[in-house]
Short mmCIF file of C-alpha atoms and ligand atoms in Angstrom, two decimals:
data_model
loop_
_atom_site.label_atom_id
_atom_site.label_comp_id
_atom_site.label_asym_id
_atom_site.label_seq_id
_atom_site.Cartn_x
_atom_site.Cartn_y
_atom_site.Cartn_z
CA MET A 1 8.81 38.64 26.39
CA ILE A 2 7.88 35.78 29.06
CA MET A 3 7.75 32.39 27.23
CA LYS A 4 3.97 30.36 27.41
CA GLU A 5 4.80 26.96 29.17
CA TYR A 6 2.16 24.20 29.29
CA LYS A 7 2.42 21.12 31.79
CA ILE A 8 2.36 17.77 30.38
CA ALA A 9 1.31 14.85 31.85
CA LEU A 10 3.35 11.67 29.84
CA ILE A 11 1.83 8.32 30.41
CA LYS A 12 4.31 6.32 28.18
CA GLY A 13 2.22 2.71 29.86
CA ASP A 14 3.20 -0.97 27.92
CA GLY A 15 4.34 -2.29 24.85
CA ILE A 16 4.63 0.15 21.63
CA GLY A 17 3.72 2.68 24.23
CA PRO A 18 6.84 4.13 24.81
CA GLU A 19 8.68 3.80 21.13
CA VAL A 20 5.32 5.74 19.98
CA VAL A 21 5.24 8.61 23.23
CA ASP A 22 9.06 9.60 22.39
CA GLY A 23 8.57 10.01 19.00
CA ALA A 24 5.69 12.14 19.70
CA VAL A 25 7.55 13.66 22.34
CA LYS A 26 10.33 14.85 19.83
CA VAL A 27 7.88 16.45 17.36
CA MET A 28 6.19 18.16 19.92
CA ASP A 29 9.49 19.89 20.73
CA ALA A 30 10.35 20.58 17.12
CA VAL A 31 6.88 22.74 16.92
CA SER A 32 6.98 24.24 20.58
CA ARG A 33 10.70 25.56 19.76
CA LYS A 34 9.16 26.91 16.40
CA LYS A 35 6.08 28.72 17.63
CA GLY A 36 7.90 30.15 20.83
CA PHE A 37 6.28 27.97 23.70
CA THR A 38 7.71 25.11 25.80
CA LEU A 39 6.33 22.38 27.03
CA LYS A 40 7.07 21.16 30.37
CA TYR A 41 6.67 16.75 31.18
CA THR A 42 5.87 14.89 33.87
CA GLU A 43 6.14 11.45 33.47
CA CYS A 44 3.98 9.09 35.09
CA LEU A 45 3.21 5.29 35.00
CA ALA A 46 -0.16 3.48 34.35
CA GLY A 47 -1.01 0.37 32.91
CA GLY A 48 0.78 -2.83 33.58
CA CYS A 49 4.03 -1.00 34.28
CA SER A 50 2.45 0.84 37.47
CA ILE A 51 0.62 -3.37 38.08
CA ASP A 52 4.30 -4.24 38.25
CA ARG A 53 5.97 -1.11 40.20
CA TYR A 54 2.92 -0.05 42.66
CA GLY A 55 0.32 -3.66 42.80
CA ILE A 56 -2.56 -1.35 40.91
CA PRO A 57 -2.54 0.16 37.80
CA LEU A 58 -3.55 3.52 38.34
CA THR A 59 -1.76 5.33 41.58
CA ASP A 60 -3.11 8.88 43.35
CA GLU A 61 0.50 10.38 42.20
CA THR A 62 -0.46 9.84 38.06
CA LEU A 63 -4.19 11.00 39.18
CA ASN A 64 -2.99 13.88 40.51
CA ILE A 65 -0.17 15.00 38.14
CA CYS A 66 -2.74 14.23 35.38
CA LYS A 67 -5.48 16.64 37.31
CA ASN A 68 -2.58 19.38 37.96
CA SER A 69 -1.75 19.06 34.10
CA ASP A 70 -2.36 21.37 30.76
CA ALA A 71 -3.01 17.87 28.74
CA ILE A 72 -1.95 13.94 28.69
CA LEU A 73 -0.78 12.08 26.19
CA LEU A 74 -0.48 8.58 26.64
CA GLY A 75 0.79 5.93 24.83
CA ALA A 76 -1.01 2.50 25.48
CA VAL A 77 -1.81 0.00 28.06
CA GLY A 78 -2.25 -3.98 28.50
CA GLY A 79 -0.04 -6.83 26.95
CA PRO A 80 -0.20 -10.61 27.50
CA LYS A 81 1.61 -10.40 30.54
CA TRP A 82 -1.28 -9.04 32.60
CA ASP A 83 -3.86 -10.83 30.99
CA ASN A 84 -4.29 -12.99 34.03
CA VAL A 85 -4.10 -10.60 36.75
CA ASP A 86 -6.95 -10.32 38.77
CA ALA A 87 -10.04 -8.47 36.91
CA SER A 88 -10.36 -5.70 39.61
CA ILE A 89 -6.44 -4.44 38.84
CA ARG A 90 -6.26 -4.97 35.10
CA PRO A 91 -4.19 -1.98 33.12
CA GLU A 92 -7.48 -1.35 31.38
CA LYS A 93 -8.72 -0.23 34.51
CA ALA A 94 -6.28 2.79 34.43
CA LEU A 95 -7.94 3.89 31.58
CA LEU A 96 -11.76 3.77 32.95
CA GLY A 97 -10.23 5.64 36.22
CA LEU A 98 -8.64 8.31 34.40
CA ARG A 99 -11.77 8.76 32.08
CA LYS A 100 -13.75 8.72 35.23
CA GLU A 101 -11.58 10.79 37.60
CA LEU A 102 -10.71 13.39 34.74
CA GLY A 103 -14.23 13.74 34.12
CA LEU A 104 -13.65 13.05 30.32
CA TYR A 105 -16.78 12.73 29.02
CA SER A 106 -16.29 13.26 25.76
CA ASN A 107 -14.10 11.45 23.42
CA LEU A 108 -13.61 12.26 19.86
CA ARG A 109 -12.35 10.31 17.14
CA PRO A 110 -11.48 12.05 13.85
CA ALA A 111 -11.68 9.23 10.90
CA LEU A 112 -9.59 10.85 8.07
CA MET A 113 -8.83 9.08 5.10
CA TYR A 114 -5.13 9.74 3.53
CA LYS A 115 -5.06 10.48 -0.31
CA ALA A 116 -1.81 9.15 -0.29
CA LEU A 117 -2.83 6.32 1.67
CA SER A 118 -6.50 5.57 -0.28
CA ASP A 119 -4.04 2.30 -1.40
CA ALA A 120 -4.85 0.71 2.10
CA CYS A 121 -8.94 1.28 2.28
CA PRO A 122 -10.76 -1.79 2.32
CA ILE A 123 -13.55 -0.39 0.57
CA LYS A 124 -12.47 -0.64 -3.46
CA GLY A 125 -12.98 2.63 -5.11
CA LEU A 126 -13.50 5.21 -1.82
CA ASP A 127 -10.86 8.13 -2.10
CA SER A 128 -11.65 10.33 0.67
CA MET A 129 -13.93 10.32 4.18
CA ASP A 130 -13.49 12.40 6.49
CA VAL A 131 -15.42 11.46 9.82
CA LEU A 132 -15.46 12.85 13.32
CA ILE A 133 -17.22 10.25 15.62
CA VAL A 134 -18.16 12.24 19.08
CA ARG A 135 -18.57 9.21 21.43
CA GLU A 136 -19.88 9.73 25.17
CA LEU A 137 -17.08 8.17 27.37
CA THR A 138 -17.99 7.75 31.50
CA GLY A 139 -21.68 6.94 31.20
CA GLY A 140 -23.70 4.45 29.62
CA ILE A 141 -22.71 0.15 30.40
CA TYR A 142 -19.12 0.28 30.42
CA PHE A 143 -19.83 2.34 34.28
CA GLY A 144 -23.10 0.68 35.26
CA ARG A 145 -24.10 -1.84 37.25
CA ARG A 146 -23.04 -5.08 36.71
CA GLY A 147 -23.00 -8.85 38.49
CA ARG A 148 -23.47 -12.55 38.50
CA THR A 149 -26.52 -13.97 39.36
CA GLU A 150 -27.12 -17.24 40.29
CA ASN A 151 -27.18 -18.72 36.68
CA GLY A 152 -26.16 -15.77 34.45
CA ALA A 153 -24.42 -12.63 34.45
CA PHE A 154 -25.87 -8.58 33.79
CA ASP A 155 -23.97 -5.35 32.92
CA THR A 156 -26.36 -2.51 32.54
CA GLU A 157 -26.71 1.08 30.09
CA GLU A 158 -28.25 3.63 32.20
CA TYR A 159 -27.79 7.36 31.15
CA SER A 160 -29.15 10.54 33.01
CA ASP A 161 -30.27 13.43 31.10
CA TYR A 162 -27.63 15.51 32.00
CA GLU A 163 -24.74 13.26 30.43
CA ILE A 164 -26.56 13.25 27.48
CA ARG A 165 -27.27 16.45 26.82
CA ARG A 166 -24.02 17.49 27.62
CA ILE A 167 -22.26 14.98 24.86
CA VAL A 168 -25.23 16.29 22.37
CA ARG A 169 -24.40 19.74 22.71
CA GLU A 170 -20.67 18.39 21.90
CA GLY A 171 -21.58 16.99 19.05
CA PHE A 172 -23.83 20.08 17.95
CA ARG A 173 -21.24 22.59 18.06
CA TYR A 174 -18.51 20.13 16.43
CA ALA A 175 -21.16 20.11 13.49
CA MET A 176 -21.41 23.86 13.51
CA GLY A 177 -17.72 24.04 13.11
CA ARG A 178 -17.74 21.51 9.95
CA SER A 179 -20.36 21.01 7.26
CA LYS A 180 -23.74 21.36 9.42
CA ARG A 181 -24.41 17.52 9.43
CA LEU A 182 -25.08 15.50 12.71
CA THR A 183 -25.87 11.79 12.57
CA VAL A 184 -27.13 10.66 15.66
CA VAL A 185 -26.90 6.58 16.54
CA ASP A 186 -28.68 4.83 18.99
CA LYS A 187 -31.04 1.98 19.28
CA ALA A 188 -34.30 3.32 19.91
CA ASN A 189 -36.36 0.55 18.87
CA VAL A 190 -35.36 -1.43 21.59
CA LEU A 191 -33.52 0.73 24.24
CA GLU A 192 -35.33 3.27 26.60
CA THR A 193 -32.24 5.28 27.18
CA SER A 194 -31.93 5.54 23.25
CA ARG A 195 -35.58 7.13 23.70
CA LEU A 196 -34.40 9.89 26.02
CA TRP A 197 -31.59 10.53 23.48
CA ARG A 198 -34.03 11.21 20.84
CA GLU A 199 -36.20 13.42 22.50
CA ILE A 200 -32.81 15.16 24.27
CA VAL A 201 -31.47 15.66 20.39
CA ALA A 202 -35.14 17.10 19.25
CA ASN A 203 -35.14 19.63 22.29
CA GLU A 204 -31.70 20.98 21.96
CA SER A 205 -31.87 20.72 18.25
CA GLY A 206 -34.10 24.14 18.35
CA ASN A 207 -30.42 26.08 20.19
CA PHE A 208 -28.87 24.73 16.45
CA SER A 209 -31.44 25.16 14.00
CA GLU A 210 -28.88 25.16 11.26
CA VAL A 211 -27.41 20.99 11.54
CA SER A 212 -29.34 18.89 9.98
CA VAL A 213 -30.00 16.01 12.08
CA GLU A 214 -30.41 12.39 11.08
CA PHE A 215 -31.21 9.52 13.45
CA LEU A 216 -29.63 5.75 12.70
CA TYR A 217 -30.18 2.92 14.70
CA ILE A 218 -26.45 1.45 15.08
CA ASP A 219 -26.97 -1.46 13.12
CA ASN A 220 -28.21 0.27 10.55
CA ALA A 221 -25.18 2.99 11.01
CA THR A 222 -22.45 0.22 10.70
CA MET A 223 -23.77 -1.06 7.17
CA GLN A 224 -24.00 2.64 5.85
CA LEU A 225 -20.55 3.74 7.54
CA ILE A 226 -19.45 0.97 4.59
CA GLY A 227 -22.35 2.01 2.12
CA ARG A 228 -22.22 5.50 1.72
CA PRO A 229 -18.95 6.82 4.02
CA GLN A 230 -18.62 9.85 2.56
CA SER A 231 -22.10 11.05 3.63
CA PHE A 232 -20.89 11.05 6.90
CA ASP A 233 -19.55 14.31 8.55
CA VAL A 234 -20.05 14.41 12.38
CA ILE A 235 -21.66 11.44 14.64
CA VAL A 236 -22.75 11.63 18.30
CA THR A 237 -23.37 8.30 20.28
CA SER A 238 -22.81 6.28 23.51
CA ASN A 239 -19.77 5.19 24.41
CA MET A 240 -20.80 1.30 23.86
CA PHE A 241 -21.65 1.89 20.18
CA GLY A 242 -18.97 4.82 19.93
CA ASP A 243 -16.66 2.29 21.14
CA ILE A 244 -17.44 -0.04 17.94
CA LEU A 245 -18.60 2.42 15.76
CA SER A 246 -15.16 4.45 15.56
CA ASP A 247 -13.02 1.26 15.05
CA GLU A 248 -15.10 0.30 11.88
CA ALA A 249 -14.43 4.09 10.37
CA GLY A 250 -11.02 3.79 11.30
CA GLN A 251 -10.57 0.79 9.62
CA ILE A 252 -12.18 2.01 6.77
CA THR A 253 -9.54 4.80 6.62
CA GLY A 254 -6.86 2.17 7.07
CA SER A 255 -4.37 1.23 9.45
CA VAL A 256 -5.15 1.68 13.02
CA GLY A 257 -1.45 3.09 13.42
CA MET A 258 -3.17 6.12 11.77
CA LEU A 259 -5.62 7.04 13.76
CA PRO A 260 -5.88 9.76 17.01
CA SER A 261 -8.17 10.59 19.48
CA ALA A 262 -8.77 13.08 22.30
CA SER A 263 -10.82 12.52 25.76
CA LEU A 264 -12.43 15.64 26.89
CA GLY A 265 -14.33 17.31 29.95
CA ASP A 266 -15.42 20.63 31.42
CA PRO A 267 -13.62 23.99 29.68
CA GLY A 268 -10.49 24.19 31.48
CA LYS A 269 -10.16 21.00 32.42
CA PRO A 270 -7.07 19.01 31.19
CA GLY A 271 -7.26 16.65 28.26
CA MET A 272 -6.03 13.16 27.59
CA TYR A 273 -4.87 12.30 24.02
CA GLU A 274 -3.86 9.06 23.00
CA PRO A 275 -3.27 6.99 19.87
CA VAL A 276 -6.72 4.55 19.22
CA HIS A 277 -4.32 1.41 19.03
CA GLY A 278 -3.48 -0.80 21.86
CA SER A 279 0.00 -1.71 23.15
CA ALA A 280 0.94 -4.04 20.28
CA PRO A 281 2.69 -7.00 22.13
CA ASP A 282 3.77 -8.47 18.73
CA ILE A 283 5.44 -5.47 17.43
CA ALA A 284 6.54 -4.36 21.15
CA GLY A 285 10.66 -3.56 20.87
CA LYS A 286 10.96 -3.65 16.98
CA GLY A 287 10.74 -0.10 15.96
CA ILE A 288 8.70 -1.22 13.49
CA ALA A 289 5.65 0.70 15.08
CA ASN A 290 3.70 4.08 13.11
CA PRO A 291 4.14 6.69 15.90
CA LEU A 292 1.16 8.83 13.43
CA ALA A 293 -1.51 8.06 15.54
CA THR A 294 0.42 9.58 18.48
CA ILE A 295 2.22 12.15 16.63
CA LEU A 296 -1.51 13.54 15.65
CA SER A 297 -2.89 13.02 18.85
CA CYS A 298 -0.42 15.74 19.88
CA ALA A 299 -1.76 17.85 16.87
CA MET A 300 -5.02 17.31 18.89
CA MET A 301 -3.91 18.32 22.09
CA PHE A 302 -2.47 21.37 20.44
CA LYS A 303 -5.70 22.40 18.96
CA TRP A 304 -8.49 21.35 21.99
CA SER A 305 -6.25 21.73 25.20
CA LEU A 306 -3.41 24.59 24.56
CA GLY A 307 -4.94 26.56 22.30
CA GLU A 308 -2.15 26.54 19.60
CA ASP A 309 -4.14 26.04 15.95
CA GLU A 310 -1.00 26.55 13.96
CA ALA A 311 1.32 24.59 16.05
CA ALA A 312 -1.55 21.82 15.12
CA GLN A 313 -1.94 22.89 11.62
CA MET A 314 1.80 22.07 11.37
CA ILE A 315 2.11 18.85 12.92
CA ASN A 316 -0.84 17.81 10.26
CA SER A 317 0.69 19.56 7.31
CA ALA A 318 4.05 18.06 8.30
CA VAL A 319 2.44 14.59 8.48
CA ASP A 320 0.81 14.90 5.08
CA THR A 321 4.01 15.78 3.61
CA VAL A 322 5.48 12.54 4.68
CA LEU A 323 3.21 10.49 3.31
CA GLU A 324 2.84 12.46 0.48
CA ALA A 325 7.01 11.79 0.40
CA GLY A 326 6.26 7.67 0.17
CA LEU A 327 7.41 6.80 3.60
CA ARG A 328 5.46 4.30 4.76
CA THR A 329 5.71 1.82 8.23
CA ALA A 330 4.84 -1.39 7.98
CA ASP A 331 2.00 -1.11 8.87
CA ILE A 332 1.15 0.87 6.12
CA TYR A 333 3.15 -0.57 3.46
CA LYS A 334 1.73 -2.02 0.21
CA GLY A 335 5.11 -2.56 -1.57
CA GLU A 336 5.51 1.20 -3.03
CA GLY A 337 7.20 4.22 -1.40
CA ARG A 338 10.08 3.55 1.54
CA LEU A 339 9.44 1.49 4.18
CA VAL A 340 10.70 3.37 7.81
CA THR A 341 11.24 2.96 11.48
CA THR A 342 9.56 4.07 14.03
CA GLU A 343 12.37 6.76 14.29
CA GLU A 344 12.95 7.21 10.47
CA MET A 345 9.33 8.00 10.09
CA THR A 346 9.77 10.34 13.28
CA SER A 347 12.95 12.25 11.95
CA ALA A 348 11.05 12.36 8.54
CA VAL A 349 7.82 14.64 10.13
CA ILE A 350 10.34 16.62 12.35
CA GLU A 351 12.26 17.41 8.69
CA ALA A 352 8.81 18.03 7.27
CA LEU A 353 7.99 21.00 9.99
P1 NAD B 1 -3.29 -3.52 19.21
O1 NAD B 1 -4.39 -2.15 18.77
O2 NAD B 1 -2.29 -3.76 20.45
O3 NAD B 1 -2.99 -4.23 17.93
C1 NAD B 1 -3.82 -4.71 17.25
C2 NAD B 1 -2.89 -5.00 15.54
O4 NAD B 1 -2.81 -3.81 15.58
C3 NAD B 1 -1.45 -5.60 15.71
O5 NAD B 1 -0.89 -6.42 15.02
C4 NAD B 1 -0.66 -4.86 16.03
O6 NAD B 1 0.98 -5.08 15.65
C5 NAD B 1 -0.87 -3.15 15.20
N1 NAD B 1 -0.91 -1.90 15.61
C6 NAD B 1 -1.63 -1.40 16.60
N2 NAD B 1 -0.89 -0.07 16.87
C7 NAD B 1 0.08 -0.44 15.88
C8 NAD B 1 1.27 0.69 15.54
N3 NAD B 1 1.34 1.94 16.04
N4 NAD B 1 1.95 0.43 14.29
C9 NAD B 1 1.72 -0.59 13.72
N5 NAD B 1 0.92 -1.26 13.80
C10 NAD B 1 0.47 -1.51 14.58
O7 NAD B 1 -4.55 -4.39 19.79
P2 NAD B 1 -4.91 -5.52 20.34
O8 NAD B 1 -3.60 -6.62 19.88
O9 NAD B 1 -6.11 -6.10 20.81
O10 NAD B 1 -4.38 -5.20 22.08
C11 NAD B 1 -3.16 -5.73 22.50
C12 NAD B 1 -3.10 -5.09 24.22
O11 NAD B 1 -3.61 -3.41 24.03
C13 NAD B 1 -4.32 -5.75 25.09
O12 NAD B 1 -3.34 -5.86 26.08
C14 NAD B 1 -5.06 -4.81 24.70
O13 NAD B 1 -6.26 -4.70 26.12
C15 NAD B 1 -4.64 -3.61 25.15
N6 NAD B 1 -5.04 -2.02 24.27
C16 NAD B 1 -5.05 -1.03 24.56
C17 NAD B 1 -5.55 -0.18 24.38
C18 NAD B 1 -5.45 1.68 25.38
O14 NAD B 1 -4.17 1.99 25.74
N7 NAD B 1 -5.83 2.40 24.88
C19 NAD B 1 -6.41 0.54 23.17
C20 NAD B 1 -6.40 -1.37 22.76
C21 NAD B 1 -6.12 -2.31 23.04
#
């Protein structure tokens, strides 16, 4: 029998990026051996390390490798070394470039609280939370016109109805696959783009009549997310609101070292998977970074880009097992359980597979 083979572009990036990606690759290899498929990796540079080598954060070569892969795994980019480079070549430009060039308009950020980590939750008494934030990723104020005037500066929030409709539909589809509840977060009392979002949601809801829709203004949503986190299921929102809200949701679940993400475009196009955290320069090279956010991102990759649902489930269960067994990297260690390094956590996940 011919073994299925998937092409994976690996962008390790900067800081702890290489440490957590190396761990995740070991886990993916272990899973693929068990499930009978192979993964062919191509490493490429982006971010600070690409600036060092090529003078720019994202090269055509990296873009082409990504475009010709089934999926991309990215560690993190950036760090103090590149904080003072020209704004046009900052490491984050690589992320914006990859999202735009690969058409990754849909950013999925699950915020799931693990029972074993409920003591890391900053909200007293909360022991469960399972929210999926669907953030629009290639439009809005991060990509709108910007500039300086004689005595000020401006950034522009712009959305076409096409851009809104495709992400709103994604929100409805994920809600259909979960508990059929969708929260739309906007600022429709002030912003014209938000009023257009509401019109489009109202139109689309006719095609998803089983889904109940709630509208919240962003300021209220940030409060409600803390006040009643368990009442949320799928949230769909614009680029900037999603950026803020997903960090807030993530923080409620415990540590940023636990949060995976997926950025997806049209079906059949490569998706990009990365931990939510950054390059953590304060702990880079110490071997103590939590690899679980990246490992969980691989589970998302198996599910959403490779269609290997069982392999994804294996990873999620293995992570559950190691947390239940009390293994903790420094970021999730609260005095109980066993304090472990990046490598020890990775090996434990592989053993739990
Ligand atoms: P950060 O996420 O890198 O770090 C914030 C804090 O969380 C730090 O104390 C760090 O040690 C800790 N942390 C992060 N990931 C961890 C992990 N896996 N295990 C244990 N602890 C972890 O955010 P920051 O400090 O604001 O940014 C540092 C650099 O990363 C900046 O250059 C920033 O631009 C960049 N950044 C990149 C991305 C990305 O590549 N997607 C995202 C955010 C920030």
